[in-house]
Amino acid sequence: MNPADISSSVAPLTSANLSLFHLFWHAHWIVELVIVGLLVCSVWVWAIAIDKTLLFSRLRRDGDHFEEAFWSGQSLEELYKSLAAQPGHSTGVLFVAAMREWKRSLEGHARSFAGLQMRIEKVMNVAIAREVENMERRLLVLATVGSAGPFIGLFGTVAGIMTSFQSIAASQNTSLAVVAPGIAESLFATAIGLVAAIPATIFYNKFSSEVNRQAQRLEGFADEFTAILSRQIDERG
Amino acid sequence: MKTGMTISCIGHAVALGCALIALSAAPMEVPPVDSLPVQFISEKDFTQLTQGVKNAPKLKIDMPKPLADKVDAPKAVDQLAPKVADKPEIKTDSSKAAPQPKPETKPDPKQAQKADKPQPPEYKPDQIADLLKKDAAKKPAKPDDQSTPQKADAPKFDANQVAELLDKRDPRRQVASNETLNDTANLGAASGAPSAQMSQSEIDALRARISSCWSPPPGIDANSKVYVVLRVLFKPDGSLSHEPVLVEATASSLGPALADSAKRALLLCQPFTMLKPEHYDQWKDLELKFDPHELLGG
C-alpha cells in the first residue's frame, strides 16, 4: 500500500466537512431536532430578556416621576384626577386604587370610616400582587430554559455519540475519520444547549432580583400612603 | 413583546451568520502528521512498493526547479552578462589614473631579469616551462595586461551558479515552492520526502525484526480480519521513547489483544539498531500497521 493512500484515507477532515451547515445537515434527526428546539428557546429567551429590560427601565423611570409629583406638595385630588384615566405604571396603579377606595367611602351616603383603613390596605395589597405578577410573567420560561437547556443539549450529545458508535460498527474501524463526525455533531448540540442556557440563567437571576426590588418599593410606598390616609381618617373621625 | 421578539430574532440571525462566516473563513484543517506509515506486507506487494518508491525520488530530482524560478531565470542571465562584459572596459579606463602606474613600473625590471636569467644557464625546455610556471605563480595578484582577456572570459560563468550563489532563500521555502508548483505526482507521504528517503532495506529489516519478535495472541490466525496501527516514537539509539500509542484498530473483540501483543513485540525488540542514526528524522515517528494476514503469511 502506498503511503499516500494511507494519508488520503485518514485525511478527509477538512474545513468543508466541519462547517456549521455541513454538521447540521448531516446530523442525526434527533440531534437536528434538539438543535432547532434549543435555537427557538434561545430566541424566546432573548425576546423575554429584551422585553423585561425595557419594562423594568420604564417602571423605574415612571416610578421616579410619580414619587416626585407625589411628594411635591401637589393636592392628592389633582394627582388622582390626572392619573385616574391611565395610571400606566405600578406605583400609579397603587395610588389610584387606594384613592378610589378612599373617595368611594367618603362620597357614600353613610360615611363609613370604620374599617376604611383596613379596606385601603387590602386594596393596595391586591394591587401590589397584581403588579408583581405582571412583572414576573414569563420569567419562568427563563428559569426553565436555564435549568433544562444543558440537559436537552446533553440529549443531543448522546444521540451524536450513538451515531459515532454506529459508524464504528458499520465500518469496522476506529480511526479518527470514522468517529469524528458523530462526536462533532454531539459537541455541537452541547454547545447550543449551553448557548441557550447561560443567558437564560443570568437573565433569570437579574430579573428576579429586579422584581424583588420593585415589589419592595411598592410596599414601601403603600405603607407610607396608608400612614398618610390613616392620619386623615383620624383627623376627620 | 413584539419589539423584544423582533430584536431577538434579528440578533440570532446576525450571530448565526457571523458564526458561519467565521468558521468557514478560518480553515480547520489538520496539518498532516509527520509520521511515516510503515506496513508489513506480502512479498508481491513489497516489490511493487519498492518499484514505486524508487521512481518517486527520481521524479523529484529531475524537476527540482519550481516554475516560478524558471520564469525569473532568463532575466537574471540578461542582466548579468552585459554587466560583467562592461566592467573590464571601465576598469581599464579608471586603472590608468591610479592603480596602473605601480604594476607598470614593477613588471619591467622583472621581465628584464627574466629575459636575462634564462639565457646564461641554458635550461632544457621542460625546465623553462617550470620556471615560467613559477613566475606565473608569483605574479597572479598583479594586474597585468593579460588580466583584461581573463575578465572578458568572465561572462561565460554559469548564470545558474551565480543565481544559486545569490539565492539566499531559506532552503525550506524552496522545498515548499517545489511541491506547490510541480505538476508531477508525488508518491511520498503527505508532508513530503521522508518515506522516499528512508531506504527500503531499513524498512524491510525493521519489518523482519518485528515479525520475528511478534507472537500472535490466541484466537488470531492468518485469516482473522483484524489489524491495529500503532504510532511509535523512537529515540536516536533505536529504542522506544515511550510506549506505542494506538492510532487505529478494527472494531473487534480481538483488537485489544492484538494491540497488546504488538506493543509487547515492540518493547521486547528494542533497540532497533537497523535504523540508521543519520536518518533519525525519518524514523523517529513511525506508524506501524500490524496485520496478522500479512505477518503470518496468509
Coordinates of C-alpha atoms in Angstrom, one line a residue:
Chain A
M1 CA 0.0 0.0 0.0
N2 CA 1.3 3.4 -1.0
P3 CA 1.9 5.7 2.0
A4 CA 0.0 8.4 0.1
D5 CA -3.1 6.2 0.1
I6 CA -2.9 5.9 3.9
S7 CA -2.7 9.6 4.4
S8 CA -5.5 10.2 1.9
S9 CA -7.7 7.7 3.6
V10 CA -7.2 9.3 7.0
A11 CA -7.3 12.9 5.9
P12 CA -10.9 13.7 4.9
L13 CA -11.4 16.0 7.9
T14 CA -11.3 19.3 6.1
S15 CA -12.8 22.6 6.8
A16 CA -15.7 21.9 4.5
N17 CA -16.7 18.9 6.5
L18 CA -16.7 20.7 9.8
S19 CA -18.6 23.8 8.7
L20 CA -21.8 24.5 10.7
F21 CA -24.1 23.8 7.7
H22 CA -22.4 20.5 6.9
L23 CA -22.6 19.5 10.6
F24 CA -26.2 20.3 10.8
W25 CA -27.4 18.7 7.5
H26 CA -25.5 15.5 8.1
A27 CA -26.5 15.1 11.7
H28 CA -28.9 12.6 13.1
W29 CA -32.5 13.8 13.1
I30 CA -32.7 13.7 16.9
V31 CA -29.7 16.0 17.0
E32 CA -31.3 18.3 14.4
L33 CA -34.5 18.4 16.4
V34 CA -32.6 19.2 19.6
I35 CA -30.6 21.9 17.9
V36 CA -33.7 23.5 16.3
G37 CA -35.5 23.4 19.6
L38 CA -32.7 25.0 21.5
L39 CA -32.4 27.7 18.9
V40 CA -36.0 28.5 19.3
C41 CA -35.6 28.5 23.1
S42 CA -32.6 30.9 22.7
V43 CA -34.6 33.3 20.5
W44 CA -37.5 33.2 23.0
V45 CA -35.2 33.8 26.0
W46 CA -33.6 36.8 24.4
A47 CA -37.0 38.2 23.4
I48 CA -38.2 37.9 27.0
A49 CA -34.9 39.4 28.3
I50 CA -35.2 42.4 26.0
D51 CA -38.9 42.9 26.8
K52 CA -38.2 42.7 30.6
T53 CA -35.3 45.1 30.4
L54 CA -37.5 47.7 28.6
L55 CA -40.3 47.0 31.1
F56 CA -38.2 47.5 34.2
S57 CA -36.4 50.6 33.0
R58 CA -39.8 52.1 32.2
L59 CA -41.2 51.1 35.6
R60 CA -38.2 52.7 37.4
R61 CA -38.4 55.9 35.4
D62 CA -42.2 56.3 35.8
G63 CA -42.0 55.4 39.5
D64 CA -39.4 58.2 40.0
H65 CA -41.5 60.7 38.1
F66 CA -44.6 59.7 40.1
E67 CA -42.9 59.9 43.5
E68 CA -41.5 63.3 42.6
A69 CA -45.0 64.5 41.8
F70 CA -46.5 62.8 44.9
W71 CA -44.0 64.5 47.3
S72 CA -44.1 67.9 45.5
G73 CA -47.0 69.1 47.7
Q74 CA -49.5 68.9 44.9
S75 CA -53.0 68.1 46.0
L76 CA -53.7 64.4 46.0
E77 CA -57.1 65.1 44.4
E78 CA -55.5 66.7 41.4
L79 CA -52.9 63.9 41.1
Y80 CA -55.8 61.4 41.2
K81 CA -57.7 63.2 38.5
S82 CA -54.6 63.3 36.2
L83 CA -53.8 59.7 36.8
A84 CA -57.3 58.1 37.2
A85 CA -57.9 57.5 33.5
Q86 CA -54.5 55.9 32.7
P87 CA -52.2 55.1 35.7
G88 CA -49.7 53.3 33.4
H89 CA -47.2 52.3 36.0
S90 CA -47.3 50.2 39.1
T91 CA -46.9 53.0 41.8
G92 CA -49.6 55.0 40.0
V93 CA -51.9 51.9 39.9
L94 CA -51.4 51.5 43.6
F95 CA -52.2 55.2 44.3
V96 CA -55.3 55.2 42.1
A97 CA -56.6 52.0 43.7
A98 CA -56.2 53.4 47.2
M99 CA -57.7 56.8 46.2
R100 CA -60.7 55.2 44.6
E101 CA -61.5 53.2 47.7
W102 CA -61.0 56.4 49.8
K103 CA -63.3 58.5 47.6
R104 CA -65.9 55.8 47.4
S105 CA -66.0 55.6 51.2
L106 CA -66.2 59.4 51.6
E107 CA -68.8 60.0 48.8
G108 CA -71.2 57.3 50.0
H109 CA -74.3 58.3 51.9
A110 CA -73.2 56.7 55.1
R111 CA -69.7 57.9 55.8
S112 CA -68.1 54.6 56.7
F113 CA -64.8 55.4 58.4
A114 CA -64.9 52.3 60.4
G115 CA -62.6 49.8 58.7
L116 CA -61.7 52.2 55.9
Q117 CA -58.0 51.9 56.7
M118 CA -58.2 48.1 56.5
R119 CA -60.1 48.2 53.2
I120 CA -57.5 50.6 51.8
E121 CA -54.7 48.2 52.9
K122 CA -56.4 45.3 51.3
V123 CA -57.0 47.1 48.0
M124 CA -53.3 48.1 47.9
N125 CA -52.1 44.6 48.7
V126 CA -54.2 43.2 45.8
A127 CA -52.8 45.9 43.5
I128 CA -49.2 45.0 44.6
A129 CA -49.8 41.3 44.0
R130 CA -51.2 42.0 40.5
E131 CA -48.3 44.3 39.6
V132 CA -45.7 41.7 40.8
E133 CA -47.5 39.0 38.9
N134 CA -47.3 41.1 35.8
M135 CA -43.6 41.7 36.4
E136 CA -42.9 38.0 37.0
R137 CA -44.8 36.8 33.9
R138 CA -42.6 34.7 31.5
L139 CA -39.7 34.7 34.0
L140 CA -40.5 31.0 34.5
V141 CA -39.5 30.4 30.9
L142 CA -36.1 31.8 31.6
A143 CA -35.7 29.6 34.7
T144 CA -36.9 26.5 32.7
V145 CA -34.5 27.1 29.8
G146 CA -31.7 27.9 32.1
S147 CA -32.0 24.6 34.0
A148 CA -33.2 22.3 31.2
G149 CA -31.1 23.7 28.3
P150 CA -27.9 21.8 29.2
F151 CA -29.9 18.6 29.6
I152 CA -31.5 19.0 26.3
G153 CA -28.1 19.6 24.7
L154 CA -26.8 16.5 26.5
F155 CA -29.6 14.5 25.0
G156 CA -28.4 15.6 21.5
T157 CA -24.9 14.7 22.6
V158 CA -25.9 11.2 23.5
A159 CA -27.6 10.8 20.1
G160 CA -24.5 12.0 18.4
I161 CA -22.2 9.6 20.3
M162 CA -24.6 6.8 19.3
T163 CA -24.1 7.9 15.7
S164 CA -20.3 7.6 16.3
F165 CA -20.7 4.1 17.6
Q166 CA -22.9 3.1 14.7
S167 CA -20.4 4.3 12.2
I168 CA -17.7 2.4 14.0
A169 CA -19.8 -0.7 13.8
A170 CA -20.6 -0.1 10.1
S171 CA -17.0 0.5 9.0
Q172 CA -15.3 -2.0 11.4
N173 CA -12.8 0.7 12.1
T174 CA -11.9 3.2 14.9
S175 CA -9.9 5.8 13.1
L176 CA -10.5 9.5 13.7
A177 CA -12.2 10.0 10.3
V178 CA -14.9 7.5 11.3
V179 CA -15.6 8.8 14.8
A180 CA -15.1 12.5 14.3
P181 CA -18.4 13.5 12.5
G182 CA -20.6 11.9 15.2
I183 CA -18.5 13.5 18.0
A184 CA -18.5 16.9 16.3
E185 CA -22.3 16.9 16.0
S186 CA -22.8 15.8 19.6
L187 CA -20.4 18.5 20.8
F188 CA -22.3 21.0 18.7
A189 CA -25.6 20.0 20.4
T190 CA -23.9 20.5 23.8
A191 CA -22.6 23.9 22.8
I192 CA -26.0 25.1 21.6
G193 CA -27.6 23.9 24.8
L194 CA -25.1 26.0 26.8
V195 CA -25.6 28.9 24.5
A196 CA -29.3 28.9 25.2
A197 CA -29.0 28.1 29.0
I198 CA -26.3 30.5 30.1
P199 CA -28.0 33.8 29.1
A200 CA -31.3 32.4 30.4
T201 CA -29.8 31.7 33.9
I202 CA -28.1 35.1 34.0
F203 CA -31.3 37.0 32.9
Y204 CA -33.4 35.0 35.3
N205 CA -31.2 35.9 38.3
K206 CA -31.1 39.5 37.2
F207 CA -34.8 39.9 36.7
S208 CA -35.9 38.0 39.7
S209 CA -33.8 40.4 41.9
E210 CA -35.3 43.3 40.0
V211 CA -38.8 42.1 40.7
N212 CA -38.0 41.9 44.4
R213 CA -36.6 45.4 44.4
Q214 CA -39.7 46.7 42.6
A215 CA -42.0 44.8 45.0
Q216 CA -40.2 46.3 48.0
R217 CA -40.5 49.7 46.5
L218 CA -44.3 49.3 46.0
E219 CA -44.7 48.0 49.6
G220 CA -42.8 50.9 51.0
F221 CA -45.0 53.3 49.1
A222 CA -48.1 51.5 50.2
D223 CA -47.1 51.8 53.8
E224 CA -46.3 55.5 53.5
F225 CA -49.6 56.2 51.7
T226 CA -51.6 54.2 54.3
A227 CA -49.9 56.2 57.0
I228 CA -51.0 59.5 55.4
L229 CA -54.5 58.3 54.8
S230 CA -55.0 56.9 58.3
R231 CA -53.8 60.3 59.7
Q232 CA -56.6 61.9 57.5
I233 CA -59.1 59.4 58.8
D234 CA -58.2 60.1 62.4
E235 CA -58.4 63.9 61.8
R236 CA -61.9 63.6 60.2
G237 CA -63.2 61.0 62.5
Chain B
M1 CA -43.2 41.7 23.5
K2 CA -43.1 42.4 19.8
T3 CA -40.1 44.6 19.9
G4 CA -38.2 42.1 22.1
M5 CA -39.1 39.2 19.7
T6 CA -38.0 41.2 16.6
I7 CA -34.7 42.3 18.2
S8 CA -34.0 38.8 19.4
C9 CA -34.7 37.2 16.0
I10 CA -32.5 39.7 14.2
G11 CA -29.8 39.3 16.8
H12 CA -29.8 35.5 16.4
A13 CA -29.8 35.7 12.6
V14 CA -26.8 38.0 12.8
A15 CA -25.0 35.8 15.3
L16 CA -25.6 32.7 13.2
G17 CA -24.4 34.5 10.0
C18 CA -21.2 35.6 11.8
A19 CA -20.6 32.1 13.1
L20 CA -21.0 30.7 9.6
I21 CA -18.6 33.2 8.1
A22 CA -16.1 33.0 10.9
L23 CA -16.0 29.2 10.8
S24 CA -15.7 29.0 7.0
A25 CA -13.1 31.7 6.9
A26 CA -10.8 30.0 9.4
P27 CA -10.0 26.6 7.9
M28 CA -10.0 23.9 10.5
E29 CA -7.6 21.7 8.5
V30 CA -5.4 19.4 10.4
P31 CA -1.8 19.6 9.2
P32 CA -0.7 16.2 8.0
V33 CA 1.1 14.3 10.7
D34 CA 4.7 14.0 10.0
S35 CA 4.8 10.3 11.0
L36 CA 5.9 7.7 8.5
P37 CA 3.5 4.9 7.9
V38 CA 5.1 1.5 7.7
Q39 CA 3.2 -1.6 6.8
F40 CA 4.0 -5.2 6.9
I41 CA 3.0 -6.6 3.6
S42 CA 3.4 -9.6 1.3
E43 CA 6.4 -10.1 -1.0
K44 CA 4.4 -9.3 -4.1
D45 CA 3.2 -6.0 -2.7
F46 CA 6.6 -5.3 -1.4
T47 CA 8.3 -5.5 -4.8
Q48 CA 5.6 -3.2 -6.2
L49 CA 6.2 -0.8 -3.4
T50 CA 9.9 -0.7 -3.9
Q51 CA 9.5 0.0 -7.6
G52 CA 7.0 2.7 -6.8
V53 CA 9.2 4.4 -4.3
K54 CA 12.3 4.2 -6.4
N55 CA 10.5 6.1 -9.1
A56 CA 9.3 8.8 -6.7
P57 CA 12.6 10.4 -5.7
K58 CA 13.8 10.3 -9.3
L59 CA 10.9 12.5 -10.4
K60 CA 11.8 14.9 -7.7
I61 CA 15.4 15.2 -8.7
D62 CA 14.7 15.6 -12.3
M63 CA 12.4 18.5 -11.8
P64 CA 13.8 20.4 -8.9
K65 CA 13.1 23.9 -10.2
P66 CA 9.8 25.4 -9.4
L67 CA 8.0 27.1 -12.3
A68 CA 8.4 30.5 -10.7
D69 CA 12.2 30.2 -10.7
K70 CA 12.2 29.3 -14.3
V71 CA 10.3 32.4 -15.2
D72 CA 12.8 34.6 -13.4
A73 CA 16.0 32.9 -14.6
P74 CA 16.3 34.4 -18.2
K75 CA 16.1 37.9 -16.7
A76 CA 19.0 37.2 -14.4
V77 CA 21.2 36.0 -17.3
D78 CA 20.4 39.0 -19.4
Q79 CA 21.3 41.3 -16.6
L80 CA 24.4 39.5 -15.6
A81 CA 26.1 39.1 -19.0
P82 CA 26.3 42.8 -20.0
K83 CA 27.4 43.9 -16.6
V84 CA 30.3 41.6 -16.5
A85 CA 31.3 42.4 -20.0
D86 CA 31.1 46.1 -19.4
K87 CA 33.1 46.2 -16.2
P88 CA 36.5 45.4 -17.6
E89 CA 36.4 48.4 -20.0
I90 CA 35.5 50.8 -17.2
K91 CA 38.3 49.3 -15.1
T92 CA 40.9 49.8 -17.7
D93 CA 39.9 53.4 -18.0
S94 CA 40.0 54.0 -14.3
S95 CA 43.1 52.0 -13.7
K96 CA 45.1 54.3 -16.0
A97 CA 44.5 57.0 -13.5
A98 CA 45.7 55.5 -10.2
P99 CA 46.5 51.8 -9.8
Q100 CA 48.1 51.1 -13.2
P101 CA 51.4 53.0 -12.7
K102 CA 52.7 50.7 -10.0
P103 CA 52.3 47.5 -11.9
E104 CA 53.8 49.0 -15.0
T105 CA 56.9 50.0 -13.2
K106 CA 57.4 46.7 -11.5
P107 CA 56.9 44.2 -14.3
D108 CA 59.5 45.9 -16.5
P109 CA 62.6 45.2 -14.3
K110 CA 61.3 41.7 -13.6
Q111 CA 60.7 40.9 -17.2
A112 CA 64.1 42.2 -18.0
Q113 CA 65.6 39.9 -15.3
K114 CA 63.6 37.0 -16.7
A115 CA 64.9 37.8 -20.1
D116 CA 68.4 37.9 -18.8
K117 CA 68.3 35.0 -16.3
P118 CA 67.2 32.1 -18.6
Q119 CA 70.0 32.7 -21.1
P120 CA 73.2 32.2 -19.0
P121 CA 72.3 28.7 -17.8
E122 CA 70.8 27.1 -20.7
Y123 CA 67.9 25.2 -19.4
K124 CA 66.0 22.5 -21.1
P125 CA 62.6 23.4 -22.5
D126 CA 60.9 21.5 -19.6
Q127 CA 62.8 23.4 -17.0
I128 CA 61.9 26.7 -18.7
A129 CA 58.3 25.7 -18.6
D130 CA 58.7 25.0 -14.8
L131 CA 60.3 28.4 -14.3
L132 CA 57.6 30.1 -16.2
K133 CA 55.1 28.3 -14.1
K134 CA 56.8 29.6 -11.0
D135 CA 56.8 33.1 -12.3
A136 CA 53.2 32.8 -13.2
A137 CA 52.6 31.6 -9.6
K138 CA 54.4 34.6 -8.2
K139 CA 52.6 37.1 -10.4
P140 CA 48.9 36.3 -10.3
A141 CA 47.9 39.0 -7.9
K142 CA 49.3 41.8 -10.0
P143 CA 47.0 43.2 -12.7
D144 CA 48.7 42.8 -16.0
D145 CA 47.6 43.5 -19.5
Q146 CA 46.6 39.8 -19.6
S147 CA 44.1 40.4 -16.9
T148 CA 41.7 42.0 -19.3
P149 CA 41.3 39.0 -21.5
Q150 CA 40.7 36.9 -18.4
K151 CA 37.9 39.1 -17.3
A152 CA 36.5 39.1 -20.8
D153 CA 36.0 35.4 -20.3
A154 CA 34.0 36.0 -17.1
P155 CA 30.6 36.2 -18.9
K156 CA 31.0 32.5 -19.6
F157 CA 30.2 31.9 -15.9
D158 CA 27.2 29.7 -15.5
A159 CA 24.4 32.0 -14.8
N160 CA 22.7 29.3 -12.8
Q161 CA 25.7 29.1 -10.5
V162 CA 25.5 32.9 -9.9
A163 CA 21.8 32.7 -9.3
E164 CA 22.4 29.9 -6.8
L165 CA 25.0 31.9 -5.0
L166 CA 22.7 34.9 -4.9
D167 CA 19.8 32.9 -3.8
K168 CA 19.9 33.4 0.0
R169 CA 16.4 32.0 0.5
D170 CA 15.7 29.5 3.2
P171 CA 16.0 26.0 1.7
R172 CA 12.7 25.0 3.3
R173 CA 11.0 27.6 1.3
Q174 CA 12.3 26.2 -1.9
V175 CA 11.0 22.8 -1.0
A176 CA 7.6 24.3 -0.3
S177 CA 7.5 26.0 -3.6
N178 CA 8.6 22.8 -5.3
E179 CA 5.6 21.0 -4.0
T180 CA 3.1 23.7 -4.9
L181 CA 4.4 24.3 -8.4
N182 CA 5.4 21.0 -9.7
D183 CA 2.7 19.1 -11.6
T184 CA 4.3 15.7 -11.2
A185 CA 2.6 13.4 -8.8
N186 CA 4.3 12.9 -5.5
L187 CA 4.4 9.4 -4.3
G188 CA 5.8 10.4 -0.9
A189 CA 3.9 10.9 2.3
A190 CA 1.7 13.9 2.6
S191 CA 4.4 16.0 4.3
G192 CA 7.0 15.3 1.6
A193 CA 10.2 13.4 1.4
P194 CA 10.5 11.1 4.5
S195 CA 9.1 7.9 3.0
A196 CA 11.1 8.3 -0.1
Q197 CA 14.4 8.8 1.8
M198 CA 14.1 6.0 4.3
S199 CA 15.7 3.1 2.5
Q200 CA 13.6 0.0 1.8
S201 CA 16.3 -2.1 3.3
E202 CA 15.8 -0.4 6.6
I203 CA 12.0 -0.7 6.5
D204 CA 12.4 -4.4 5.4
A205 CA 14.9 -5.1 8.3
L206 CA 12.5 -3.4 10.8
R207 CA 9.7 -5.5 9.4
A208 CA 11.6 -8.7 9.7
R209 CA 12.7 -8.0 13.2
I210 CA 9.3 -7.1 14.5
S211 CA 7.6 -10.1 12.9
S212 CA 10.2 -12.4 14.4
C213 CA 9.5 -10.9 17.9
W214 CA 5.8 -10.9 17.5
S215 CA 3.8 -13.8 18.8
P216 CA 0.1 -13.8 17.7
P217 CA -2.3 -13.8 20.7
P218 CA -4.6 -16.8 20.9
G219 CA -7.6 -16.6 18.6
I220 CA -5.7 -14.7 16.0
D221 CA -4.5 -16.5 12.9
A222 CA -3.7 -15.5 9.3
N223 CA -7.4 -15.5 8.4
S224 CA -8.7 -13.2 11.1
K225 CA -9.6 -9.8 9.6
V226 CA -8.2 -7.6 12.3
Y227 CA -5.4 -5.1 12.3
V228 CA -4.0 -2.3 14.5
V229 CA -2.0 0.7 13.7
L230 CA 0.4 1.9 16.3
R231 CA 2.3 5.2 16.4
V232 CA 5.8 4.6 17.7
L233 CA 8.2 7.3 18.7
F234 CA 11.9 6.3 18.7
K235 CA 15.0 7.6 20.5
P236 CA 18.1 8.2 18.4
D237 CA 19.6 4.9 19.6
G238 CA 16.7 3.0 18.2
S239 CA 14.8 2.3 21.4
L240 CA 11.3 3.4 22.0
S241 CA 11.0 6.9 23.6
H242 CA 7.7 5.9 25.2
E243 CA 5.0 3.3 25.0
P244 CA 3.4 2.9 21.5
V245 CA 0.1 4.7 21.0
L246 CA -2.9 3.0 19.4
V247 CA -3.9 5.0 16.3
E248 CA -6.4 2.8 14.6
A249 CA -7.9 -0.6 15.1
T250 CA -10.6 -2.8 13.8
A251 CA -13.7 -2.9 16.0
S252 CA -13.4 -6.4 17.2
S253 CA -13.1 -8.2 20.5
L254 CA -9.7 -9.5 19.4
G255 CA -8.5 -5.9 18.8
P256 CA -7.2 -5.2 22.3
A257 CA -5.3 -8.5 22.5
L258 CA -3.7 -7.8 19.1
A259 CA -2.8 -4.3 20.2
D260 CA -1.3 -5.6 23.4
S261 CA 0.8 -8.2 21.6
A262 CA 2.0 -5.7 19.1
K263 CA 3.1 -3.3 21.9
R264 CA 4.8 -6.2 23.7
A265 CA 6.7 -7.1 20.5
L266 CA 7.9 -3.6 20.0
L267 CA 9.0 -3.3 23.7
L268 CA 10.8 -6.7 23.5
C269 CA 12.6 -6.0 20.3
Q270 CA 14.1 -2.6 21.1
P271 CA 16.5 -1.1 20.4
F272 CA 16.1 -1.4 16.7
T273 CA 19.7 -1.0 15.6
M274 CA 18.9 -1.5 11.9
L275 CA 17.5 2.1 11.9
K276 CA 20.5 4.3 10.9
P277 CA 21.0 7.3 13.2
E278 CA 21.8 9.6 10.2
H279 CA 18.2 9.1 9.1
Y280 CA 16.7 9.7 12.5
D281 CA 14.5 12.4 11.3
Q282 CA 12.7 9.9 9.1
W283 CA 12.1 7.2 11.6
K284 CA 11.7 9.0 14.8
D285 CA 8.0 8.9 14.4
L286 CA 6.5 5.8 12.6
E287 CA 3.0 4.5 12.2
L288 CA 3.3 0.7 12.1
K289 CA 0.4 -1.5 10.9
F290 CA 0.1 -4.9 12.4
D291 CA -2.0 -7.2 10.1
P292 CA -1.9 -10.9 11.0
H293 CA -2.9 -11.7 7.5
E294 CA 0.4 -10.2 6.2
L295 CA 2.6 -11.1 9.2
L296 CA 1.6 -14.7 9.3
G297 CA 1.8 -15.0 5.6
G298 CA -1.8 -16.0 5.0

